[in-house]
Amino acid sequence: MAHSSKEPVALPTSEETSRDDAIKRLLLNEELADVSLQGIDGVTVHANRCILAARSDVFHGMLFGNFAEANKTVVQVGYTGEVLKALVEYIYTNESSILLENASGQDQKSNMAGTIVTLATAAMYFNLPVLCQKAREMVLKLIDDRKDHAGVIWKECRAIGPAAVETGIDEIALEAIRLNPSTIL
């Protein structure tokens, strides 16, 4: 039915979904997803190809290029589900809850440190330098909170290998170890 020029056009109400809320809804609603990223631990993270590709040229090539993943609805990605969840959350919202968390207890913070180092390597791989920088900043906070986290972080970097070295996090940890050897060793 066509609007006549005399009928008022309905203006948006305050209940209209904002763009940011709509993007978050895409993140949270599996039904709206068109691809699933499966981690090395079997955990699956649902996402939208277009959003992944718009934020990362690596995802663009993977999901729309001449790669096998372009034709799959489930794509195997070489990171844990926890890291994939943090990565996708960042792609959708520019934030990642793991970088905002205040874990309590030494074991939780040590585990979180390892995840953050891995998240930084994933950010480098998927060409998300701001996320990598945010992960580096979180590592600095963890080390500032407890100097002995530097040893855990450095060990995690060594376990990951060259990809972690590219983030520069190993140098941050090593410098903290050099400055505080009695606290860490």
mmCIF file of N, CA and C in Angstrom, residues 9-13 16:
data_model
loop_
_atom_site.group_PDB
_atom_site.id
_atom_site.type_symbol
_atom_site.label_atom_id
_atom_site.label_comp_id
_atom_site.label_asym_id
_atom_site.label_seq_id
_atom_site.Cartn_x
_atom_site.Cartn_y
_atom_site.Cartn_z
ATOM 1 N N VAL A 9 4.609 10.219 7.929
ATOM 2 C CA VAL A 9 5.556 9.105 7.930
ATOM 3 C C VAL A 9 5.923 8.838 9.382
ATOM 4 N N ALA A 10 5.854 7.582 9.774
ATOM 5 C CA ALA A 10 6.179 7.215 11.159
ATOM 6 C C ALA A 10 7.664 7.447 11.417
ATOM 7 N N LEU A 11 7.956 8.158 12.459
ATOM 8 C CA LEU A 11 9.342 8.412 12.844
ATOM 9 C C LEU A 11 9.819 7.291 13.747
ATOM 10 N N PRO A 12 11.122 7.005 13.713
ATOM 11 C CA PRO A 12 11.645 5.948 14.586
ATOM 12 C C PRO A 12 11.372 6.277 16.049
ATOM 13 N N THR A 13 11.082 5.246 16.812
ATOM 14 C CA THR A 13 10.864 5.434 18.248
ATOM 15 C C THR A 13 12.144 5.112 18.992
ATOM 16 N N GLU A 16 13.539 1.530 18.747
ATOM 17 C CA GLU A 16 14.193 1.009 17.556
ATOM 18 C C GLU A 16 15.575 0.492 17.936
#
